[in-house]
Amino acid sequence: MEQAVARLAPVLPLLTELGARFTGAGHELALVGGPVRDAFLDRTPPDLDFTTSASPDETEAILRSWGSATWDMGREFGTIGARRRDGGVETVVEVTTYRADAYDGVTRKPVVAFGESLEEDLVRRDFTVNAMALRLPSLEFVDPHGGLADLRAGVLRTPAAPEVSFGDDPLRMLRAVRFVAQLGVVPAPEVYAAMQAMSASLAIVSAERVRDELVKLVLAPRPRAGLELLTATGLAAHVLPELPALQLEVDEHHRHKDVYDHSLIVLEQAIALEGPADGPPESVPGPDLVLRLAALLHDIGKPATRRFEPAGGVSFHHHEVVGAKLTAKRLKALRFDKDTVKAVSRLVELHLRFHGYGDGQWTDSAVRRYITDAGPLLPRLHRLTRADCTTRNVRKAQRLSRTYDELERRIDLLLEQEELAAVRPELDGNEIAEVLGIRPGPVLGRAYKFLLSVRLDEGPIGPEAAADRLRTWWADQPESSNR
């Protein structure tokens, strides 16, 4: 207990002051949930959650005398926020009245009811490790459901029966998956069984809420453990059905590897290639959502494209193209933003491009196209491509690594020589129109694309040579004869 309090030392003055204000007004106040849990895990809590016996109106009055501003957007749910500046430091707190909600089992919206005691509030929390509290200002530890013992044992249990807890709010099942990935805990047998039995109830949860939990899971320190639980409990079928679909039945001749296991290994290897959180953009500072999603989903086109060949073996022709479309469709359904959808699906589409490099036969033109097709995603594509090597053949793995080392050296050299990150034709639109004597329109667009392909195929050739190439191209176009 002393160690946990020591972890809270930076905020103890705040806890003591707020506790004294509430108790002085005849109310109770407690620090509750994640901050208490994190203190026992020797982590500095990023946020502070408070619960109180005071009504929202009474809470607002107390916080108004403490801070410089208050807000009540959560008043319906008993939550009042406040902000105070002290010596250039801004402190934000949110305080919620004890809750004793009821749910209708049809939606996630509770029928809000305020509780009478801290213990009543704690029993409605999602898991016992989040149902611990510190009364303020006395710092009395309150743990009616054995959360600390569960935390030390690495077990995830619910304060109430899991069927009741998950029935109240099915999103808690996804939170369980996330905590497995974040905290390294495992669900108790009764919790696991309830997740399996109730997985279909996720249908009442909005796509945005599901997405937010999936993002937290993927960005967690150990996402594989959470993803395996997501799949084993059947929850993935309602969140990311493409993931369990990767569990292709391996034929008796074992002509292809386990795609599901391969995808999880690629994710782990991609995470290992992320740069430090404070590193430059080209290092892909971790945790990186786009890279991790691309690693997880890069092979989701394989189930739809698997073919057993007459001569033996198995093929997945164009699975990267199919996978890119499936990725975009799934991420859109989960309400991801357009930039994330575009970036992840593009990486999935490009993840096999390197394998056309062979033993290094690509021309400079092919390397330029690799660079320009990847665009700003190139640092991520480097890491995804390297992570996608999961062969147990050491010599093959070393050969692939050396080959990609050589490709990266060629890329760096061309980028340095030609500034390909901003590659353009050597004539702009106005100059193309002047050379050909045409007006802006579709024909000008085709001419621009032609010169861009010349630039990519041959590198810089100079404006005069570009104009000559443009005239030669124009002579073969049907529009030129109409002039």
Short mmCIF file of C-alpha atoms in Angstrom, two decimals, residues 199-460:
data_model
loop_
_atom_site.label_atom_id
_atom_site.label_comp_id
_atom_site.label_asym_id
_atom_site.label_seq_id
_atom_site.Cartn_x
_atom_site.Cartn_y
_atom_site.Cartn_z
CA SER A 199 -20.30 -12.76 -27.90
CA ALA A 200 -23.29 -12.15 -30.20
CA SER A 201 -24.59 -9.44 -27.85
CA LEU A 202 -21.90 -7.13 -29.24
CA ALA A 203 -24.42 -6.38 -31.98
CA ILE A 204 -25.95 -3.66 -29.80
CA VAL A 205 -22.61 -1.83 -29.51
CA SER A 206 -21.95 0.97 -31.99
CA ALA A 207 -19.21 0.54 -34.60
CA GLU A 208 -17.41 3.58 -33.19
CA ARG A 209 -17.19 2.04 -29.70
CA VAL A 210 -15.97 -1.25 -31.14
CA ARG A 211 -13.37 0.60 -33.21
CA ASP A 212 -12.07 2.50 -30.20
CA GLU A 213 -11.55 -0.71 -28.24
CA LEU A 214 -9.91 -2.39 -31.23
CA VAL A 215 -7.50 0.53 -31.57
CA LYS A 216 -6.54 0.33 -27.90
CA LEU A 217 -6.04 -3.42 -28.27
CA VAL A 218 -3.84 -3.14 -31.35
CA LEU A 219 -1.75 -0.38 -29.74
CA ALA A 220 -1.28 -2.34 -26.50
CA PRO A 221 2.11 -3.77 -25.50
CA ARG A 222 1.00 -7.39 -26.11
CA PRO A 223 -1.74 -7.28 -28.76
CA ARG A 224 -1.25 -10.91 -29.78
CA ALA A 225 -2.57 -12.24 -26.47
CA GLY A 226 -5.67 -10.08 -26.79
CA LEU A 227 -6.25 -10.98 -30.43
CA GLU A 228 -6.00 -14.68 -29.64
CA LEU A 229 -8.61 -14.25 -26.91
CA LEU A 230 -10.78 -12.22 -29.30
CA THR A 231 -10.71 -15.12 -31.75
CA ALA A 232 -11.03 -17.98 -29.24
CA THR A 233 -14.12 -16.50 -27.57
CA GLY A 234 -15.91 -15.85 -30.86
CA LEU A 235 -15.86 -12.08 -30.35
CA ALA A 236 -13.70 -11.60 -33.45
CA ALA A 237 -16.57 -12.87 -35.60
CA HIS A 238 -18.49 -9.73 -34.58
CA VAL A 239 -15.54 -7.32 -34.58
CA LEU A 240 -13.01 -8.42 -37.19
CA PRO A 241 -14.36 -11.57 -38.89
CA GLU A 242 -11.47 -11.58 -41.35
CA LEU A 243 -9.15 -12.57 -38.50
CA PRO A 244 -10.68 -15.98 -37.61
CA ALA A 245 -11.19 -16.57 -41.35
CA LEU A 246 -7.39 -16.80 -41.58
CA GLN A 247 -7.56 -20.09 -39.67
CA LEU A 248 -7.52 -22.00 -42.93
CA GLU A 249 -7.62 -25.74 -42.67
CA VAL A 250 -4.11 -26.94 -43.45
CA ASP A 251 -4.35 -29.86 -45.86
CA GLU A 252 -2.82 -33.21 -45.04
CA HIS A 253 0.25 -32.43 -47.14
CA HIS A 254 0.86 -29.14 -45.28
CA ARG A 255 1.28 -27.27 -48.53
CA HIS A 256 0.91 -23.86 -46.89
CA LYS A 257 1.66 -22.38 -43.51
CA ASP A 258 -0.92 -21.45 -40.89
CA VAL A 259 -2.00 -18.04 -42.19
CA TYR A 260 -3.57 -17.01 -38.87
CA ASP A 261 -0.43 -17.76 -36.86
CA HIS A 262 1.73 -16.21 -39.58
CA SER A 263 -0.28 -12.96 -39.40
CA LEU A 264 0.14 -12.72 -35.64
CA ILE A 265 3.88 -13.33 -35.96
CA VAL A 266 4.12 -10.63 -38.63
CA LEU A 267 2.35 -8.25 -36.25
CA GLU A 268 4.82 -9.04 -33.47
CA GLN A 269 7.79 -8.61 -35.81
CA ALA A 270 6.43 -5.31 -37.15
CA ILE A 271 6.09 -4.02 -33.58
CA ALA A 272 9.72 -4.97 -32.94
CA LEU A 273 10.73 -2.82 -35.94
CA GLU A 274 8.94 0.32 -34.72
CA GLY A 275 11.13 3.22 -33.69
CA PRO A 276 11.16 4.84 -30.24
CA ALA A 277 8.11 6.93 -29.36
CA ASP A 278 10.15 10.14 -29.63
CA GLY A 279 11.99 9.10 -32.81
CA PRO A 280 11.84 10.88 -36.18
CA PRO A 281 8.94 10.06 -38.56
CA GLU A 282 11.14 7.93 -40.81
CA SER A 283 11.77 5.58 -37.88
CA VAL A 284 7.99 4.90 -37.59
CA PRO A 285 7.70 5.78 -33.88
CA GLY A 286 5.69 3.22 -31.97
CA PRO A 287 3.06 2.32 -31.28
CA ASP A 288 2.00 2.93 -34.89
CA LEU A 289 -1.61 2.08 -35.66
CA VAL A 290 -1.28 2.03 -39.46
CA LEU A 291 1.70 -0.33 -39.46
CA ARG A 292 0.14 -2.66 -36.90
CA LEU A 293 -3.20 -2.87 -38.69
CA ALA A 294 -1.46 -3.51 -42.01
CA ALA A 295 0.66 -6.27 -40.45
CA LEU A 296 -2.40 -7.91 -38.93
CA LEU A 297 -4.52 -7.67 -42.08
CA HIS A 298 -1.92 -8.06 -44.85
CA ASP A 299 -3.02 -11.61 -45.74
CA ILE A 300 -6.80 -11.36 -45.28
CA GLY A 301 -7.22 -11.86 -49.02
CA LYS A 302 -5.82 -15.39 -48.84
CA PRO A 303 -8.99 -17.29 -47.85
CA ALA A 304 -10.83 -15.96 -50.90
CA THR A 305 -7.96 -16.66 -53.29
CA ARG A 306 -6.65 -20.05 -52.09
CA ARG A 307 -6.36 -22.59 -54.89
CA PHE A 308 -4.91 -26.11 -54.75
CA GLU A 309 -2.91 -26.61 -57.94
CA PRO A 310 -3.21 -29.85 -59.99
CA ALA A 311 0.53 -30.43 -59.80
CA GLY A 312 0.57 -29.95 -56.06
CA GLY A 313 1.08 -26.89 -53.96
CA VAL A 314 -1.30 -24.07 -53.21
CA SER A 315 -1.62 -20.57 -54.63
CA PHE A 316 -3.08 -17.29 -53.45
CA HIS A 317 -2.90 -15.30 -56.68
CA HIS A 318 -3.69 -11.57 -56.30
CA HIS A 319 -4.48 -11.96 -52.61
CA GLU A 320 -2.86 -8.58 -51.98
CA VAL A 321 -5.38 -6.87 -54.29
CA VAL A 322 -8.33 -8.72 -52.79
CA GLY A 323 -6.94 -8.10 -49.31
CA ALA A 324 -6.66 -4.36 -49.90
CA LYS A 325 -10.34 -4.21 -50.87
CA LEU A 326 -11.40 -6.31 -47.86
CA THR A 327 -9.27 -4.14 -45.57
CA ALA A 328 -10.86 -0.93 -46.81
CA LYS A 329 -14.34 -2.43 -46.49
CA ARG A 330 -13.78 -3.62 -42.90
CA LEU A 331 -12.13 -0.41 -41.70
CA LYS A 332 -14.89 1.69 -43.23
CA ALA A 333 -17.50 -0.48 -41.48
CA LEU A 334 -15.68 0.21 -38.21
CA ARG A 335 -15.83 3.95 -38.94
CA PHE A 336 -12.09 4.50 -39.23
CA ASP A 337 -11.12 7.85 -40.72
CA LYS A 338 -10.41 8.08 -44.44
CA ASP A 339 -6.67 8.60 -44.06
CA THR A 340 -6.26 5.46 -41.96
CA VAL A 341 -8.39 3.38 -44.34
CA LYS A 342 -6.41 4.59 -47.33
CA ALA A 343 -3.00 4.08 -45.71
CA VAL A 344 -3.65 0.59 -44.31
CA SER A 345 -5.28 -0.75 -47.46
CA ARG A 346 -2.47 0.69 -49.59
CA LEU A 347 0.15 -1.09 -47.48
CA VAL A 348 -1.79 -4.35 -47.81
CA GLU A 349 -1.86 -3.86 -51.58
CA LEU A 350 1.90 -3.19 -51.74
CA HIS A 351 3.15 -5.77 -49.26
CA LEU A 352 4.13 -8.32 -51.94
CA ARG A 353 5.76 -5.84 -54.34
CA PHE A 354 9.27 -6.52 -52.99
CA HIS A 355 9.09 -10.18 -53.96
CA GLY A 356 9.25 -9.16 -57.60
CA TYR A 357 12.72 -7.80 -56.89
CA GLY A 358 14.17 -11.32 -57.03
CA ASP A 359 17.94 -11.18 -56.75
CA GLY A 360 18.13 -7.50 -57.46
CA GLN A 361 17.30 -7.35 -61.16
CA TRP A 362 15.02 -4.32 -60.88
CA THR A 363 15.90 -1.37 -63.07
CA ASP A 364 16.17 2.10 -61.60
CA SER A 365 12.77 2.70 -63.19
CA ALA A 366 11.22 -0.13 -61.14
CA VAL A 367 12.83 1.17 -57.95
CA ARG A 368 11.50 4.66 -58.68
CA ARG A 369 7.99 3.26 -59.08
CA TYR A 370 8.32 1.35 -55.83
CA ILE A 371 9.23 4.61 -54.10
CA THR A 372 6.52 6.72 -55.69
CA ASP A 373 3.80 4.08 -55.29
CA ALA A 374 4.57 3.86 -51.56
CA GLY A 375 4.88 7.63 -51.18
CA PRO A 376 4.93 8.70 -47.52
CA LEU A 377 4.15 5.09 -46.52
CA LEU A 378 7.63 3.94 -47.60
CA PRO A 379 9.12 3.69 -44.06
CA ARG A 380 6.14 1.57 -42.99
CA LEU A 381 6.36 -0.55 -46.14
CA HIS A 382 10.02 -1.26 -45.35
CA ARG A 383 9.04 -2.59 -41.93
CA LEU A 384 5.98 -4.50 -43.13
CA THR A 385 8.02 -6.22 -45.84
CA ARG A 386 10.74 -7.25 -43.42
CA ALA A 387 8.19 -8.38 -40.83
CA ASP A 388 6.47 -10.56 -43.43
CA CYS A 389 9.43 -12.96 -43.46
CA THR A 390 8.51 -15.72 -41.00
CA THR A 391 10.35 -18.62 -42.60
CA ARG A 392 12.18 -20.99 -40.27
CA ASN A 393 14.80 -21.54 -42.97
CA VAL A 394 17.68 -19.46 -41.64
CA ARG A 395 19.51 -19.27 -44.96
CA LYS A 396 16.38 -18.15 -46.81
CA ALA A 397 15.65 -15.51 -44.15
CA GLN A 398 19.20 -14.19 -44.35
CA ARG A 399 19.05 -14.06 -48.14
CA LEU A 400 15.76 -12.11 -48.09
CA SER A 401 17.18 -9.71 -45.52
CA ARG A 402 20.32 -9.08 -47.58
CA THR A 403 18.24 -8.55 -50.72
CA TYR A 404 16.03 -6.01 -48.99
CA ASP A 405 19.11 -4.30 -47.54
CA GLU A 406 20.32 -3.86 -51.11
CA LEU A 407 16.93 -2.51 -52.24
CA GLU A 408 16.90 0.01 -49.38
CA ARG A 409 20.42 1.17 -50.35
CA ARG A 410 19.27 1.73 -53.92
CA ILE A 411 16.18 3.56 -52.68
CA ASP A 412 18.25 5.84 -50.45
CA LEU A 413 20.64 6.58 -53.31
CA LEU A 414 17.85 7.44 -55.76
CA LEU A 415 16.06 9.56 -53.16
CA GLU A 416 19.26 11.48 -52.54
CA GLN A 417 19.96 11.98 -56.24
CA GLU A 418 16.50 12.72 -57.55
CA GLU A 419 14.26 13.90 -54.69
CA LEU A 420 11.68 11.31 -55.67
CA ALA A 421 9.47 12.14 -52.72
CA ALA A 422 8.27 15.11 -54.79
CA VAL A 423 8.78 13.70 -58.27
CA ARG A 424 7.07 15.61 -61.08
CA PRO A 425 7.32 15.62 -64.88
CA GLU A 426 10.04 17.94 -66.15
CA LEU A 427 7.40 20.13 -67.79
CA ASP A 428 4.46 21.51 -65.85
CA GLY A 429 0.90 21.75 -67.13
CA ASN A 430 1.34 25.16 -68.70
CA GLU A 431 4.52 24.13 -70.48
CA ILE A 432 2.90 20.94 -71.81
CA ALA A 433 -0.04 22.96 -73.15
CA GLU A 434 2.36 25.41 -74.85
CA VAL A 435 4.46 22.65 -76.48
CA LEU A 436 1.39 20.86 -77.85
CA GLY A 437 -0.77 23.90 -78.45
CA ILE A 438 -3.69 22.48 -76.47
CA ARG A 439 -6.01 23.73 -73.76
CA PRO A 440 -6.53 22.27 -70.26
CA GLY A 441 -8.61 19.11 -70.34
CA PRO A 442 -8.41 15.30 -70.47
CA VAL A 443 -5.78 15.32 -73.23
CA LEU A 444 -3.50 17.51 -71.12
CA GLY A 445 -3.96 15.08 -68.25
CA ARG A 446 -2.86 12.16 -70.46
CA ALA A 447 0.17 14.10 -71.62
CA TYR A 448 1.10 14.87 -68.01
CA LYS A 449 0.88 11.16 -67.09
CA PHE A 450 3.04 10.27 -70.09
CA LEU A 451 5.79 12.64 -69.03
CA LEU A 452 5.54 11.38 -65.47
CA SER A 453 6.10 7.82 -66.70
CA VAL A 454 9.13 9.06 -68.68
CA ARG A 455 10.48 10.67 -65.53
CA LEU A 456 10.02 7.46 -63.53
CA ASP A 457 11.44 5.19 -66.26
CA GLU A 458 14.46 7.26 -67.24
CA GLY A 459 15.10 9.70 -64.44
CA PRO A 460 15.85 13.38 -65.20
#
